[in-house]
PDB file of C-alpha atoms in Angstrom:
ATOM      1  CA  MET A   1       0.000   0.000   0.000  1.00 53.00           C
ATOM      2  CA  ASN A   2       2.776   2.466   0.875  1.00 56.00           C
ATOM      3  CA  PHE A   3       4.554   1.678  -2.403  1.00 51.00           C
ATOM      4  CA  GLN A   4       1.397   2.456  -4.396  1.00 58.00           C
ATOM      5  CA  LEU A   5       0.945   5.748  -2.571  1.00 48.00           C
ATOM      6  CA  LEU A   6       4.570   6.671  -3.194  1.00 47.00           C
ATOM      7  CA  ALA A   7       4.233   5.767  -6.892  1.00 48.00           C
ATOM      8  CA  LEU A   8       1.077   7.893  -7.133  1.00 46.00           C
ATOM      9  CA  PHE A   9       2.793  10.945  -5.595  1.00 49.00           C
ATOM     10  CA  LEU A  10       5.807  10.441  -7.846  1.00 51.00           C
ATOM     11  CA  ALA A  11       3.600  10.235 -10.952  1.00 49.00           C
ATOM     12  CA  MET A  12       1.685  13.364  -9.887  1.00 51.00           C
ATOM     13  CA  GLY A  13       4.969  15.194  -9.341  1.00 50.00           C
ATOM     14  CA  ILE A  14       6.229  14.260 -12.795  1.00 52.00           C
ATOM     15  CA  LEU A  15       2.976  15.365 -14.450  1.00 44.00           C
ATOM     16  CA  PHE A  16       3.022  18.655 -12.544  1.00 43.00           C
ATOM     17  CA  SER A  17       6.644  19.217 -13.556  1.00 42.00           C
ATOM     18  CA  ILE A  18       5.853  18.624 -17.240  1.00 44.00           C
ATOM     19  CA  ALA A  19       2.809  20.907 -17.109  1.00 41.00           C
ATOM     20  CA  TRP A  20       4.755  23.641 -15.289  1.00 40.00           C
ATOM     21  CA  THR A  21       7.620  23.433 -17.805  1.00 41.00           C
ATOM     22  CA  ASN A  22       5.202  23.844 -20.715  1.00 45.00           C
ATOM     23  CA  VAL A  23       3.544  26.857 -19.085  1.00 45.00           C
ATOM     24  CA  ALA A  24       6.849  28.450 -18.109  1.00 45.00           C
ATOM     25  CA  VAL A  25       8.469  27.938 -21.504  1.00 49.00           C
ATOM     26  CA  TYR A  26       5.556  28.302 -23.901  1.00 52.00           C
ATOM     27  CA  GLY A  27       2.456  29.439 -22.156  1.00 66.00           C
ATOM     28  CA  VAL A  28       2.694  33.119 -21.342  1.00 90.00           C
ATOM     29  CA  LEU A  29       1.531  35.957 -23.602  1.00 96.00           C
ATOM     30  CA  ARG A  30       0.228  39.336 -22.485  1.00 97.00           C
ATOM     31  CA  ILE A  31      -0.614  42.625 -24.135  1.00 98.00           C
ATOM     32  CA  THR A  32       0.668  45.205 -21.652  1.00 98.00           C
ATOM     33  CA  SER A  33      -0.244  48.374 -23.544  1.00 98.00           C
ATOM     34  CA  PRO A  34      -2.840  49.533 -24.251  1.00 98.00           C
ATOM     35  CA  HIS A  35      -4.914  48.137 -21.403  1.00 97.00           C
ATOM     36  CA  ASN A  36      -8.326  46.536 -21.780  1.00 98.00           C
ATOM     37  CA  GLY A  37     -10.997  49.256 -21.910  1.00 97.00           C
ATOM     38  CA  GLN A  38      -8.485  52.065 -22.403  1.00 98.00           C
ATOM     39  CA  GLN A  39      -9.356  55.038 -24.596  1.00 97.00           C
ATOM     40  CA  VAL A  40      -6.768  55.463 -27.361  1.00 97.00           C
ATOM     41  CA  PRO A  41      -6.530  57.997 -30.180  1.00 97.00           C
ATOM     42  CA  VAL A  42      -7.931  57.042 -33.568  1.00 97.00           C
ATOM     43  CA  GLY A  43      -5.121  56.276 -36.014  1.00 97.00           C
ATOM     44  CA  ASN A  44      -1.738  54.692 -35.437  1.00 97.00           C
ATOM     45  CA  ILE A  45      -0.816  53.401 -31.992  1.00 97.00           C
ATOM     46  CA  VAL A  46       2.012  51.365 -30.506  1.00 98.00           C
ATOM     47  CA  ILE A  47       0.991  48.034 -28.988  1.00 98.00           C
ATOM     48  CA  SER A  48       3.401  46.293 -26.622  1.00 98.00           C
ATOM     49  CA  GLY A  49       3.536  43.155 -24.570  1.00 98.00           C
ATOM     50  CA  THR A  50       5.459  40.308 -23.014  1.00 96.00           C
ATOM     51  CA  SER A  51       5.749  36.586 -23.623  1.00 94.00           C
ATOM     52  CA  SER A  52       7.648  33.590 -22.333  1.00 91.00           C
ATOM     53  CA  SER A  53       9.767  33.601 -25.495  1.00 88.00           C
ATOM     54  CA  ASN A  54      13.525  33.840 -25.411  1.00 85.00           C
ATOM     55  CA  ALA A  55      16.269  34.123 -28.013  1.00 81.00           C
ATOM     56  CA  THR A  56      16.609  30.352 -28.501  1.00 84.00           C
ATOM     57  CA  ASN A  57      13.115  28.797 -28.515  1.00 86.00           C
ATOM     58  CA  ASN A  58      12.227  30.099 -32.030  1.00 84.00           C
ATOM     59  CA  CYS A  59       8.805  31.326 -30.935  1.00 91.00           C
ATOM     60  CA  ALA A  60       7.342  34.587 -32.259  1.00 93.00           C
ATOM     61  CA  VAL A  61       4.538  37.049 -31.587  1.00 96.00           C
ATOM     62  CA  SER A  62       2.172  38.490 -34.168  1.00 97.00           C
ATOM     63  CA  VAL A  63      -0.730  40.929 -33.877  1.00 98.00           C
ATOM     64  CA  ALA A  64      -4.156  41.360 -35.485  1.00 98.00           C
ATOM     65  CA  VAL A  65      -6.368  44.409 -35.067  1.00 98.00           C
ATOM     66  CA  ASN A  66     -10.140  44.101 -35.486  1.00 98.00           C
ATOM     67  CA  GLY A  67      -9.777  40.595 -36.894  1.00 97.00           C
ATOM     68  CA  ILE A  68      -7.925  41.730 -40.018  1.00 97.00           C
ATOM     69  CA  LYS A  69      -5.788  38.820 -41.189  1.00 95.00           C
ATOM     70  CA  PRO A  70      -3.114  37.804 -41.668  1.00 96.00           C
ATOM     71  CA  TYR A  71      -1.585  38.473 -38.283  1.00 97.00           C
ATOM     72  CA  GLN A  72       1.271  40.965 -38.564  1.00 98.00           C
ATOM     73  CA  GLN A  73       4.715  40.177 -37.150  1.00 97.00           C
ATOM     74  CA  ALA A  74       5.570  42.069 -33.961  1.00 98.00           C
ATOM     75  CA  ILE A  75       9.069  43.430 -33.363  1.00 97.00           C
ATOM     76  CA  PRO A  76      11.056  41.609 -30.677  1.00 96.00           C
ATOM     77  CA  SER A  77      12.594  43.930 -28.087  1.00 94.00           C
ATOM     78  CA  GLY A  78      13.853  41.518 -25.423  1.00 93.00           C
ATOM     79  CA  ASP A  79      17.354  41.938 -23.992  1.00 92.00           C
ATOM     80  CA  ASN A  80      18.734  38.766 -25.632  1.00 89.00           C
ATOM     81  CA  GLY A  81      18.867  39.649 -29.296  1.00 84.00           C
ATOM     82  CA  THR A  82      16.775  39.846 -32.430  1.00 88.00           C
ATOM     83  CA  ASN A  83      14.736  36.690 -31.739  1.00 89.00           C
ATOM     84  CA  ASP A  84      13.828  37.492 -28.139  1.00 93.00           C
ATOM     85  CA  TYR A  85      10.075  38.160 -27.981  1.00 94.00           C
ATOM     86  CA  SER A  86      10.021  38.278 -24.165  1.00 94.00           C
ATOM     87  CA  ASN A  87       9.183  41.950 -24.830  1.00 96.00           C
ATOM     88  CA  TRP A  88       7.671  43.018 -28.132  1.00 97.00           C
ATOM     89  CA  THR A  89       6.002  45.931 -29.914  1.00 98.00           C
ATOM     90  CA  PHE A  90       3.799  46.478 -32.927  1.00 98.00           C
ATOM     91  CA  THR A  91       2.787  49.790 -34.507  1.00 98.00           C
ATOM     92  CA  THR A  92      -0.407  50.008 -36.516  1.00 97.00           C
ATOM     93  CA  THR A  93      -0.090  51.699 -39.900  1.00 96.00           C
ATOM     94  CA  ALA A  94      -2.454  52.748 -42.657  1.00 95.00           C
ATOM     95  CA  LYS A  95      -0.889  50.039 -44.857  1.00 95.00           C
ATOM     96  CA  TYR A  96      -2.307  47.356 -42.512  1.00 97.00           C
ATOM     97  CA  THR A  97      -5.007  49.010 -40.404  1.00 96.00           C
ATOM     98  CA  THR A  98      -5.422  51.717 -37.811  1.00 97.00           C
ATOM     99  CA  ILE A  99      -7.505  52.181 -34.694  1.00 98.00           C
ATOM    100  CA  GLN A 100     -11.043  53.221 -35.632  1.00 98.00           C
ATOM    101  CA  GLU A 101     -13.509  55.283 -33.628  1.00 98.00           C
ATOM    102  CA  GLY A 102     -15.398  53.040 -31.196  1.00 98.00           C
ATOM    103  CA  ILE A 103     -14.490  49.575 -29.935  1.00 98.00           C
ATOM    104  CA  ASN A 104     -11.389  47.915 -31.427  1.00 98.00           C
ATOM    105  CA  LYS A 105     -10.135  44.426 -30.649  1.00 98.00           C
ATOM    106  CA  ILE A 106      -6.382  43.895 -30.482  1.00 98.00           C
ATOM    107  CA  SER A 107      -5.212  40.260 -30.496  1.00 98.00           C
ATOM    108  CA  ALA A 108      -1.693  38.935 -30.047  1.00 98.00           C
ATOM    109  CA  LYS A 109      -0.661  35.400 -30.967  1.00 96.00           C
ATOM    110  CA  TYR A 110       2.364  33.530 -29.633  1.00 95.00           C
ATOM    111  CA  SER A 111       3.390  30.599 -31.822  1.00 92.00           C
ATOM    112  CA  CYS A 112       6.280  28.183 -31.974  1.00 88.00           C
ATOM    113  CA  PRO A 113       7.129  26.609 -35.362  1.00 80.00           C
ATOM    114  CA  GLN A 114       8.692  23.506 -33.801  1.00 77.00           C
ATOM    115  CA  ASP A 115       5.309  22.702 -32.233  1.00 69.00           C
ATOM    116  CA  MET A 116       2.573  23.828 -34.623  1.00 67.00           C
ATOM    117  CA  ASN A 117      -0.071  22.881 -32.084  1.00 72.00           C
ATOM    118  CA  LEU A 118       1.364  25.363 -29.617  1.00 81.00           C
ATOM    119  CA  THR A 119      -0.238  28.775 -29.914  1.00 88.00           C
ATOM    120  CA  LYS A 120      -1.394  31.136 -27.207  1.00 93.00           C
ATOM    121  CA  THR A 121      -3.496  34.231 -27.732  1.00 95.00           C
ATOM    122  CA  ASN A 122      -4.323  37.312 -25.702  1.00 97.00           C
ATOM    123  CA  SER A 123      -6.782  40.055 -26.608  1.00 98.00           C
ATOM    124  CA  VAL A 124      -7.843  43.441 -25.320  1.00 98.00           C
ATOM    125  CA  ASN A 125     -10.642  45.767 -26.379  1.00 98.00           C
ATOM    126  CA  VAL A 126      -9.809  49.461 -26.610  1.00 98.00           C
ATOM    127  CA  ILE A 127     -11.999  52.461 -27.391  1.00 98.00           C
ATOM    128  CA  GLY A 128     -10.834  54.618 -30.280  1.00 98.00           C
ATOM    129  CA  VAL A 129     -11.611  58.306 -29.696  1.00 97.00           C
ATOM    130  CA  LEU A 130     -10.952  61.335 -31.853  1.00 95.00           C
ATOM    131  CA  ALA A 131      -8.034  63.372 -30.503  1.00 80.00           C
ATOM    132  CA  SER A 132     -10.197  66.481 -29.999  1.00 72.00           C
ATOM    133  CA  ALA A 133     -12.874  64.453 -28.194  1.00 57.00           C
ATOM    134  CA  ALA A 134     -10.228  62.876 -25.949  1.00 52.00           C
ATOM    135  CA  GLY A 135      -8.909  66.335 -25.027  1.00 54.00           C
ATOM    136  CA  GLN A 136     -12.409  67.675 -24.351  1.00 50.00           C
ATOM    137  CA  HIS A 137     -13.239  64.637 -22.228  1.00 46.00           C
ATOM    138  CA  ARG A 138     -10.010  64.973 -20.261  1.00 44.00           C
ATOM    139  CA  GLY A 139     -10.708  68.687 -19.671  1.00 37.00           C
ATOM    140  CA  LEU A 140     -14.263  67.961 -18.556  1.00 35.00           C
ATOM    141  CA  VAL A 141     -13.113  65.316 -16.109  1.00 35.00           C
ATOM    142  CA  ASN A 142     -10.505  67.671 -14.616  1.00 33.00           C
ATOM    143  CA  THR A 143     -12.776  70.717 -14.228  1.00 31.00           C
ATOM    144  CA  THR A 144     -16.201  69.355 -13.330  1.00 33.00           C
ATOM    145  CA  ALA A 145     -16.845  69.878  -9.625  1.00 35.00           C
ATOM    146  CA  THR A 146     -19.439  68.589  -7.218  1.00 35.00           C
ATOM    147  CA  ASN A 147     -20.990  70.666  -4.452  1.00 37.00           C
ATOM    148  CA  ASN A 148     -18.208  69.652  -2.027  1.00 35.00           C
ATOM    149  CA  GLY A 149     -15.451  71.226  -4.156  1.00 39.00           C
ATOM    150  CA  PHE A 150     -13.876  67.965  -5.302  1.00 37.00           C
ATOM    151  CA  PRO A 151     -13.736  66.850  -8.948  1.00 40.00           C
ATOM    152  CA  LEU A 152     -16.487  64.507 -10.038  1.00 40.00           C
ATOM    153  CA  LEU A 153     -13.808  62.101 -11.304  1.00 40.00           C
ATOM    154  CA  LEU A 154     -10.140  62.206 -10.468  1.00 40.00           C
ATOM    155  CA  PRO A 155      -7.742  62.406 -13.429  1.00 45.00           C
ATOM    156  CA  GLY A 156      -6.963  58.947 -14.779  1.00 47.00           C
ATOM    157  CA  ASN A 157     -10.163  57.347 -13.460  1.00 43.00           C
TER     158      ASN A 157
END
Protein backbone atom coordinates (compact mmCIF):
# COMPACT_ATOMS: atom_id res chain seq x y z
CA MET A 1 0.00 0.00 0.00
CA ASN A 2 2.78 2.47 0.88
CA PHE A 3 4.55 1.68 -2.40
CA GLN A 4 1.40 2.46 -4.40
CA LEU A 5 0.94 5.75 -2.57
CA LEU A 6 4.57 6.67 -3.19
CA ALA A 7 4.23 5.77 -6.89
CA LEU A 8 1.08 7.89 -7.13
CA PHE A 9 2.79 10.94 -5.59
CA LEU A 10 5.81 10.44 -7.85
CA ALA A 11 3.60 10.23 -10.95
CA MET A 12 1.69 13.36 -9.89
CA GLY A 13 4.97 15.19 -9.34
CA ILE A 14 6.23 14.26 -12.80
CA LEU A 15 2.98 15.36 -14.45
CA PHE A 16 3.02 18.65 -12.54
CA SER A 17 6.64 19.22 -13.56
CA ILE A 18 5.85 18.62 -17.24
CA ALA A 19 2.81 20.91 -17.11
CA TRP A 20 4.75 23.64 -15.29
CA THR A 21 7.62 23.43 -17.81
CA ASN A 22 5.20 23.84 -20.72
CA VAL A 23 3.54 26.86 -19.08
CA ALA A 24 6.85 28.45 -18.11
CA VAL A 25 8.47 27.94 -21.50
CA TYR A 26 5.56 28.30 -23.90
CA GLY A 27 2.46 29.44 -22.16
CA VAL A 28 2.69 33.12 -21.34
CA LEU A 29 1.53 35.96 -23.60
CA ARG A 30 0.23 39.34 -22.49
CA ILE A 31 -0.61 42.62 -24.14
CA THR A 32 0.67 45.21 -21.65
CA SER A 33 -0.24 48.37 -23.54
CA PRO A 34 -2.84 49.53 -24.25
CA HIS A 35 -4.91 48.14 -21.40
CA ASN A 36 -8.33 46.54 -21.78
CA GLY A 37 -11.00 49.26 -21.91
CA GLN A 38 -8.49 52.07 -22.40
CA GLN A 39 -9.36 55.04 -24.60
CA VAL A 40 -6.77 55.46 -27.36
CA PRO A 41 -6.53 58.00 -30.18
CA VAL A 42 -7.93 57.04 -33.57
CA GLY A 43 -5.12 56.28 -36.01
CA ASN A 44 -1.74 54.69 -35.44
CA ILE A 45 -0.82 53.40 -31.99
CA VAL A 46 2.01 51.36 -30.51
CA ILE A 47 0.99 48.03 -28.99
CA SER A 48 3.40 46.29 -26.62
CA GLY A 49 3.54 43.16 -24.57
CA THR A 50 5.46 40.31 -23.01
CA SER A 51 5.75 36.59 -23.62
CA SER A 52 7.65 33.59 -22.33
CA SER A 53 9.77 33.60 -25.49
CA ASN A 54 13.53 33.84 -25.41
CA ALA A 55 16.27 34.12 -28.01
CA THR A 56 16.61 30.35 -28.50
CA ASN A 57 13.11 28.80 -28.51
CA ASN A 58 12.23 30.10 -32.03
CA CYS A 59 8.80 31.33 -30.93
CA ALA A 60 7.34 34.59 -32.26
CA VAL A 61 4.54 37.05 -31.59
CA SER A 62 2.17 38.49 -34.17
CA VAL A 63 -0.73 40.93 -33.88
CA ALA A 64 -4.16 41.36 -35.48
CA VAL A 65 -6.37 44.41 -35.07
CA ASN A 66 -10.14 44.10 -35.49
CA GLY A 67 -9.78 40.60 -36.89
CA ILE A 68 -7.93 41.73 -40.02
CA LYS A 69 -5.79 38.82 -41.19
CA PRO A 70 -3.11 37.80 -41.67
CA TYR A 71 -1.59 38.47 -38.28
CA GLN A 72 1.27 40.97 -38.56
CA GLN A 73 4.71 40.18 -37.15
CA ALA A 74 5.57 42.07 -33.96
CA ILE A 75 9.07 43.43 -33.36
CA PRO A 76 11.06 41.61 -30.68
CA SER A 77 12.59 43.93 -28.09
CA GLY A 78 13.85 41.52 -25.42
CA ASP A 79 17.35 41.94 -23.99
CA ASN A 80 18.73 38.77 -25.63
CA GLY A 81 18.87 39.65 -29.30
CA THR A 82 16.78 39.85 -32.43
CA ASN A 83 14.74 36.69 -31.74
CA ASP A 84 13.83 37.49 -28.14
CA TYR A 85 10.07 38.16 -27.98
CA SER A 86 10.02 38.28 -24.16
CA ASN A 87 9.18 41.95 -24.83
CA TRP A 88 7.67 43.02 -28.13
CA THR A 89 6.00 45.93 -29.91
CA PHE A 90 3.80 46.48 -32.93
CA THR A 91 2.79 49.79 -34.51
CA THR A 92 -0.41 50.01 -36.52
CA THR A 93 -0.09 51.70 -39.90
CA ALA A 94 -2.45 52.75 -42.66
CA LYS A 95 -0.89 50.04 -44.86
CA TYR A 96 -2.31 47.36 -42.51
CA THR A 97 -5.01 49.01 -40.40
CA THR A 98 -5.42 51.72 -37.81
CA ILE A 99 -7.50 52.18 -34.69
CA GLN A 100 -11.04 53.22 -35.63
CA GLU A 101 -13.51 55.28 -33.63
CA GLY A 102 -15.40 53.04 -31.20
CA ILE A 103 -14.49 49.57 -29.93
CA ASN A 104 -11.39 47.91 -31.43
CA LYS A 105 -10.14 44.43 -30.65
CA ILE A 106 -6.38 43.89 -30.48
CA SER A 107 -5.21 40.26 -30.50
CA ALA A 108 -1.69 38.94 -30.05
CA LYS A 109 -0.66 35.40 -30.97
CA TYR A 110 2.36 33.53 -29.63
CA SER A 111 3.39 30.60 -31.82
CA CYS A 112 6.28 28.18 -31.97
CA PRO A 113 7.13 26.61 -35.36
CA GLN A 114 8.69 23.51 -33.80
CA ASP A 115 5.31 22.70 -32.23
CA MET A 116 2.57 23.83 -34.62
CA ASN A 117 -0.07 22.88 -32.08
CA LEU A 118 1.36 25.36 -29.62
CA THR A 119 -0.24 28.78 -29.91
CA LYS A 120 -1.39 31.14 -27.21
CA THR A 121 -3.50 34.23 -27.73
CA ASN A 122 -4.32 37.31 -25.70
CA SER A 123 -6.78 40.05 -26.61
CA VAL A 124 -7.84 43.44 -25.32
CA ASN A 125 -10.64 45.77 -26.38
CA VAL A 126 -9.81 49.46 -26.61
CA ILE A 127 -12.00 52.46 -27.39
CA GLY A 128 -10.83 54.62 -30.28
CA VAL A 129 -11.61 58.31 -29.70
CA LEU A 130 -10.95 61.34 -31.85
CA ALA A 131 -8.03 63.37 -30.50
CA SER A 132 -10.20 66.48 -30.00
CA ALA A 133 -12.87 64.45 -28.19
CA ALA A 134 -10.23 62.88 -25.95
CA GLY A 135 -8.91 66.34 -25.03
CA GLN A 136 -12.41 67.68 -24.35
CA HIS A 137 -13.24 64.64 -22.23
CA ARG A 138 -10.01 64.97 -20.26
CA GLY A 139 -10.71 68.69 -19.67
CA LEU A 140 -14.26 67.96 -18.56
CA VAL A 141 -13.11 65.32 -16.11
CA ASN A 142 -10.51 67.67 -14.62
CA THR A 143 -12.78 70.72 -14.23
CA THR A 144 -16.20 69.36 -13.33
CA ALA A 145 -16.85 69.88 -9.62
CA THR A 146 -19.44 68.59 -7.22
CA ASN A 147 -20.99 70.67 -4.45
CA ASN A 148 -18.21 69.65 -2.03
CA GLY A 149 -15.45 71.23 -4.16
CA PHE A 150 -13.88 67.96 -5.30
CA PRO A 151 -13.74 66.85 -8.95
CA LEU A 152 -16.49 64.51 -10.04
CA LEU A 153 -13.81 62.10 -11.30
CA LEU A 154 -10.14 62.21 -10.47
CA PRO A 155 -7.74 62.41 -13.43
CA GLY A 156 -6.96 58.95 -14.78
CA ASN A 157 -10.16 57.35 -13.46
